[in-house]
Every structure is written in C-alpha cells, then in structure tokens.
C-alpha cells in the first residue's frame, strides 16, 4: 500500500485536488466547476467503470493462457515468411510499452531471427497486441480497429523491408546490454 | 456492453473448468493491473475534462475534425510521438476526443505514433539498435502513421 501511494503520488494529488475543487464548486455554486464534473467527467468515468474491470479480468485470463513458450520455440527456425508470421503471433500475445520490446528483440535476434523479422516484431508489438486491440474495439469501435489494423500491417512490413535493405550492407548487429 | 459481460462470464467459467488455479492467478493479475492503472486513468480523465470544458467544441472540430487538413495530422503525430501515455489510458482518452468532434483519422495518427514512435525513448532504443537505426525507424514509423491517417480519412466516408 505504501509503495502504491508513493508510485502514484502525482495522480493521487491530481485526484484529491480535483475532488476538493468540485466540492467547493458545489458549495459556492461555481458553475464551470459543476459543469466540468457533470457534463464531462461523470459521463466519461461512468462508461469506463463498467468497461474496465471486465476488460482487465479478460486481460489477466489471457495472460495466463497465452501460449507464449510454444510460439517462442518456433522463432529462429525459419527466417522467411513463416518466421514472420510466428513473430507477429508472438508479438500479439505481449503487453506493455514499446521500449519493453527492445530487450526482447535482442533475445530473439540471438535465437536466430532475421533482421527483417525483428522489425516486423517491433511493428506488430506496437500495433497488434491483443489486450490493446480489445481496448481499441471497446472504446473506438470494431470498424476503426479493423481499418487501422488492416492498414498498419503492410506499413510495418514495408518499414521492416526498408530497414533490412538499409542495414544489410552495413554489418548491423543488435547489442545486448 | 452486454457482449462484453457475456464474453467475460463465459471465459471465466471455461477457464475455471479447465484450470482452477490458473484462473485465480489470472483474475488476480487482471485486478492488480487494474488497480495500478486506475489512478492514471482517472487523472487523465480529470485533465481532459477540464481542457475540454475550456476548449469550445468548434475549435476542436476546426483543428482536429475531419476537415482540419494536413495540419491536424501533424499536430496529432507530434503529440503522439512525444507522449508516453500507456495504450490502456490512451484509448479511453481517444474515445472522449471522438465524442467531442475529433475525427477518426486524426485519432488513428495519434494512436499509431503513440505506439510506434517514441522520441523520448530513442536513447533506450539506441542502446540495442544504434542511434542511426533508431532514428530511421522512428522517422519511417512517423511517416507511416500519417499515411495510415490519410487512407483512413478516405475510407471512413465510404
């Protein structure tokens, strides 16, 4: 609990200040304050509080059932198209920010993944993670999520091919820490 | 919403039948993640609620709406590139902006740059890939995000 408060100190400060501001707005009939609370904040938070606990339960379940180890076994055995598909699948099962993927890409590189496939992994990691997609569909709708996903796949594959061509002649290596 | 409730309940039951301990571990993990991200989500909601209150809807639509043109994309791409907002927080935020008149294509640029481009994390990326490679990957991703936004703006009206 103590470390939780310490980590979240900035957020907790914002929340408490806001609560006090709203309280004063009601006491002194300050309309911008009550409007911010009723028209904006309450409406947004109401929807989220129904969505989020369920979403997170699903993400937790997903995390324990996702067959990450099984897929990792395939990495490196094939550096062609099949290897790229395995990379995308592996990336989709991850969670977290992009900078968490850099150390992983070093490990995959050591396991024999090609440079092109490493950049495909980074692209898929940043845009196709299943937990993120579930949030995207929940808040922005299936149409948006489908369109964005379909357009993003060729974009990050092209980026990976460009990177591969550029680095091929330059004796490129991924460094560990 | 009903769909989500049904999916969650079915997943929980199936998972519970298959492996009780794994299910409990998963639920704990989910609720733990939720508790950790909740303060960040609430504070972002507070800040955006305040900013939206003082930004007239017309202004938002003019600069980030469907007719905002190239400048709108650049603003979204720039903000997305320098922000370090977790995706879990970014999607509710994006939902709020959509409701206030921001176009889907602008949101696509924002989400794509947010996830693919990380200017602040370039030093971290450079430690593994080298500085030049990191810069090139970020620039290509930035351009890719703009292209995705432009294509979505065309396809959205179909």
XYZ file of C-alpha atoms in Angstrom:
335
model
C 0.000 0.000 0.000
C 2.803 2.389 0.950
C 4.710 1.799 -2.278
C 1.443 2.097 -4.221
C 0.874 5.590 -2.804
C 4.495 6.505 -3.470
C 4.319 5.384 -7.119
C 1.004 7.104 -7.695
C 1.684 10.299 -5.764
C 1.271 12.606 -8.773
C -2.025 11.008 -9.813
C -3.374 10.917 -6.276
C -2.561 14.614 -5.859
C -4.469 15.447 -9.036
C -7.468 13.374 -7.933
C -7.653 14.869 -4.423
C -7.218 18.439 -5.728
C -9.963 17.838 -8.252
C -12.313 16.416 -5.619
C -11.764 19.471 -3.444
C -12.315 21.784 -6.391
C -15.614 20.046 -7.214
C -16.726 20.168 -3.596
C -16.052 23.920 -3.436
C -17.783 24.400 -6.789
C -20.953 22.869 -5.346
C -20.752 24.757 -2.069
C -20.208 28.135 -3.744
C -22.276 27.384 -6.843
C -19.357 27.854 -9.211
C -20.962 26.681 -12.494
C -17.833 25.930 -14.568
C -16.781 23.527 -11.800
C -20.094 21.697 -11.568
C -20.324 21.623 -15.374
C -16.856 20.065 -15.730
C -17.907 17.440 -13.219
C -21.377 16.627 -14.521
C -21.097 17.170 -18.272
C -17.616 15.808 -18.833
C -16.043 13.852 -16.029
C -19.030 11.865 -14.720
C -20.123 10.797 -18.180
C -16.709 9.555 -19.180
C -15.980 7.814 -15.916
C -19.374 6.098 -15.752
C -18.808 4.308 -19.019
C -15.271 3.359 -18.080
C -16.099 1.944 -14.713
C -18.399 -0.594 -16.344
C -15.944 -1.475 -19.071
C -12.611 -1.583 -17.354
C -12.939 -4.210 -14.582
C -14.262 -6.716 -17.119
C -11.551 -5.837 -19.618
C -8.861 -6.338 -17.042
C -10.280 -9.685 -15.942
C -10.086 -10.793 -19.569
C -6.537 -9.474 -19.921
C -5.493 -11.358 -16.770
C -7.006 -14.597 -18.058
C -5.464 -14.007 -21.458
C -2.054 -13.564 -19.885
C -2.107 -16.909 -18.051
C -3.461 -18.856 -21.038
C -1.494 -17.286 -23.917
C 0.850 -19.978 -25.286
C 3.936 -17.733 -25.406
C 6.506 -20.503 -24.792
C 5.038 -22.702 -27.523
C 5.383 -19.920 -30.080
C 8.842 -18.894 -28.938
C 10.082 -22.387 -29.850
C 9.401 -21.626 -33.496
C 11.425 -18.427 -33.547
C 14.662 -18.602 -35.467
C 13.965 -21.942 -37.123
C 12.644 -20.126 -40.171
C 13.689 -16.637 -41.189
C 11.309 -16.377 -44.156
C 7.601 -15.659 -44.421
C 6.673 -18.386 -41.932
C 9.114 -16.915 -39.448
C 7.482 -13.508 -39.928
C 4.048 -14.972 -39.155
C 5.364 -16.548 -35.938
C 6.907 -13.210 -34.976
C 3.599 -11.396 -35.466
C 1.751 -14.040 -33.429
C 4.288 -13.810 -30.618
C 4.078 -10.008 -30.605
C 0.281 -10.104 -30.443
C 0.409 -12.022 -27.176
C 2.547 -9.445 -25.387
C 1.595 -6.442 -23.304
C 3.323 -3.238 -22.315
C 5.076 -0.286 -23.942
C 7.363 -0.455 -26.979
C 10.562 0.105 -25.019
C 9.844 -3.202 -23.259
C 10.176 -4.890 -26.648
C 13.769 -3.767 -27.331
C 15.426 -6.225 -24.908
C 13.127 -8.964 -26.208
C 14.212 -8.266 -29.772
C 17.817 -8.803 -28.688
C 16.874 -12.227 -27.291
C 15.001 -13.106 -30.493
C 17.977 -11.946 -32.563
C 20.282 -14.232 -30.550
C 17.853 -17.071 -31.197
C 18.354 -16.584 -34.912
C 15.522 -14.303 -36.016
C 16.393 -12.284 -39.129
C 16.732 -8.502 -39.038
C 13.642 -8.063 -41.156
C 11.626 -10.224 -38.792
C 12.912 -8.334 -35.755
C 11.497 -5.110 -37.193
C 8.286 -6.920 -38.050
C 8.151 -7.976 -34.404
C 8.576 -4.349 -33.272
C 5.836 -3.207 -35.646
C 3.401 -5.903 -34.579
C 4.296 -5.396 -30.941
C 3.444 -1.707 -31.089
C 0.221 -2.028 -33.060
C -1.338 -5.512 -32.805
C -1.166 -6.581 -29.150
C -4.401 -8.407 -28.367
C -5.018 -6.691 -24.994
C -4.657 -3.321 -26.749
C -6.944 -4.366 -29.585
C -9.645 -5.282 -27.083
C -9.415 -1.767 -25.631
C -9.441 -0.243 -29.069
C -12.594 -2.112 -30.067
C -14.224 -1.239 -26.736
C -13.599 2.495 -26.916
C -13.345 3.245 -30.633
C -15.413 0.504 -32.236
C -14.774 -2.514 -34.452
C -14.834 -0.548 -37.720
C -11.995 1.725 -36.633
C -9.970 -1.115 -35.161
C -10.298 -3.291 -38.272
C -9.395 -0.453 -40.635
C -6.405 0.612 -38.588
C -5.148 -2.960 -38.208
C -5.502 -3.797 -41.910
C -3.670 -0.601 -42.896
C -0.958 -0.952 -40.275
C 0.215 -4.466 -41.210
C 1.543 -3.528 -44.698
C 3.033 -0.309 -43.279
C 5.187 -2.040 -40.683
C 6.143 -4.830 -43.104
C 7.352 -2.216 -45.620
C 9.255 -0.431 -42.843
C 10.886 -3.754 -41.884
C 11.897 -4.414 -45.513
C 13.373 -0.907 -45.848
C 15.292 -1.325 -42.576
C 16.519 -4.759 -43.671
C 17.765 -3.458 -47.033
C 19.421 -0.464 -45.440
C 21.157 -2.467 -42.690
C 22.129 -5.481 -44.800
C 25.186 -3.797 -46.252
C 26.193 -2.099 -43.012
C 27.253 -5.030 -40.852
C 24.404 -4.383 -38.427
C 24.103 -6.137 -35.072
C 21.679 -5.818 -32.194
C 23.602 -5.239 -29.000
C 22.723 -6.631 -25.610
C 23.130 -4.535 -22.501
C -21.514 -3.784 -23.178
C -23.809 -6.825 -22.857
C -21.499 -8.615 -25.233
C -18.511 -7.872 -23.018
C -20.315 -9.143 -19.911
C -21.284 -12.373 -21.686
C -17.754 -12.921 -23.031
C -16.217 -12.296 -19.608
C -18.570 -14.682 -17.803
C -18.146 -17.449 -20.390
C -14.341 -17.034 -20.390
C -14.276 -17.215 -16.608
C -16.404 -20.377 -16.498
C -14.450 -22.155 -19.256
C -11.137 -21.147 -17.706
C -12.297 -22.249 -14.263
C -13.319 -25.688 -15.519
C -10.002 -26.140 -17.313
C -7.729 -24.978 -14.507
C -8.892 -23.507 -11.227
C -5.524 -22.216 -10.006
C -4.594 -20.676 -13.333
C -7.940 -18.868 -13.407
C -7.436 -17.418 -9.944
C -3.896 -16.333 -10.867
C -5.250 -14.654 -14.000
C -8.028 -12.851 -12.139
C -5.575 -11.629 -9.540
C -3.231 -10.410 -12.250
C -6.057 -8.577 -14.028
C -7.320 -6.856 -10.901
C -3.767 -5.954 -9.901
C -3.158 -4.320 -13.285
C -6.492 -2.531 -12.974
C -5.669 -1.132 -9.528
C -2.306 0.078 -10.793
C -3.586 1.850 -13.871
C -6.754 3.307 -12.307
C -5.208 6.449 -10.727
C -3.531 7.313 -14.046
C -6.788 6.858 -15.947
C -8.759 8.999 -13.502
C -6.216 11.823 -13.564
C -6.091 11.848 -17.370
C -9.908 11.975 -17.395
C -9.813 14.913 -14.977
C -7.279 16.858 -17.036
C -9.114 16.182 -20.297
C -12.487 17.076 -18.721
C -11.071 20.446 -17.693
C -9.309 21.096 -21.011
C -12.419 20.129 -22.986
C -14.567 22.436 -20.891
C -12.423 25.420 -21.781
C -11.933 24.402 -25.418
C -15.058 25.174 -27.438
C -16.214 22.188 -29.474
C -15.997 24.305 -32.642
C -12.302 24.940 -32.037
C -11.601 21.260 -31.537
C -13.529 20.380 -34.688
C -11.798 23.102 -36.686
C -8.279 21.962 -35.758
C -8.741 18.224 -35.222
C -12.026 17.456 -37.005
C -12.487 15.700 -40.330
C -11.845 18.888 -42.309
C -8.776 20.024 -40.401
C -6.433 19.021 -43.238
C -2.760 18.212 -43.026
C -2.062 20.445 -40.022
C -4.375 18.316 -37.888
C -2.381 15.191 -38.766
C 0.884 16.898 -37.909
C -0.412 18.026 -34.511
C -1.691 14.517 -33.719
C 1.532 12.886 -34.937
C 3.711 15.263 -32.961
C 1.753 14.810 -29.726
C 1.671 11.030 -30.234
C 5.420 10.897 -30.867
C 6.467 12.697 -27.711
C 3.843 11.289 -25.314
C 4.488 8.316 -23.076
C 0.833 7.530 -22.324
C 0.134 3.799 -21.906
C -2.271 2.458 -24.527
C -4.723 1.448 -21.843
C -5.069 5.118 -20.891
C -4.873 6.397 -24.463
C -7.958 4.540 -25.713
C -10.448 5.985 -23.199
C -8.867 9.384 -23.904
C -9.310 8.844 -27.652
C -12.930 7.863 -27.034
C -13.519 11.151 -25.219
C -11.949 13.143 -28.054
C -14.090 11.353 -30.676
C -17.236 12.256 -28.747
C -16.133 15.888 -28.812
C -15.715 16.035 -32.562
C -12.157 14.872 -33.277
C -12.063 12.760 -36.449
C -11.224 9.049 -36.550
C -8.345 9.616 -38.969
C -6.692 12.073 -36.568
C -7.144 9.548 -33.762
C -5.572 6.859 -35.970
C -2.489 9.057 -36.470
C -2.322 9.791 -32.743
C -2.647 6.114 -31.708
C -0.186 4.898 -34.344
C 2.515 7.429 -33.474
C 1.886 6.893 -29.776
C 2.588 3.180 -30.144
C 5.197 3.083 -32.928
C 7.176 6.291 -32.442
C 8.942 7.109 -29.198
C 11.131 10.202 -29.353
C 11.751 10.189 -25.621
C 12.729 6.513 -25.652
C 15.172 6.845 -28.583
C 18.189 6.635 -26.210
C 16.826 3.322 -24.899
C 16.252 2.057 -28.422
C 19.719 3.216 -29.479
C 21.358 1.060 -26.806
C 20.155 -2.036 -28.670
C 19.948 -0.883 -32.282
C 22.381 2.009 -32.513
C 21.468 5.671 -32.772
C 21.134 5.958 -36.537
C 18.939 2.874 -36.854
C 16.666 4.087 -34.063
C 16.245 7.481 -35.736
C 15.465 5.939 -39.125
C 12.905 3.523 -37.657
C 11.163 6.364 -35.842
C 11.078 8.620 -38.910
C 9.689 5.816 -41.101
C 7.054 4.999 -38.471
C 6.090 8.679 -38.231
C 5.546 8.844 -41.993
C 3.700 5.507 -41.922
C 1.311 6.847 -39.282
C 0.468 9.902 -41.409
C -0.198 7.663 -44.419
C -2.481 5.442 -42.297
C -4.419 8.522 -41.158
C -4.854 9.858 -44.692
C -6.036 6.488 -46.035
C -8.476 6.097 -43.122
C -9.921 9.547 -43.791
C -10.701 8.429 -47.363
C -12.032 5.006 -46.419
C -14.115 6.265 -43.483
C -16.561 8.115 -45.723
C -17.230 5.090 -47.938
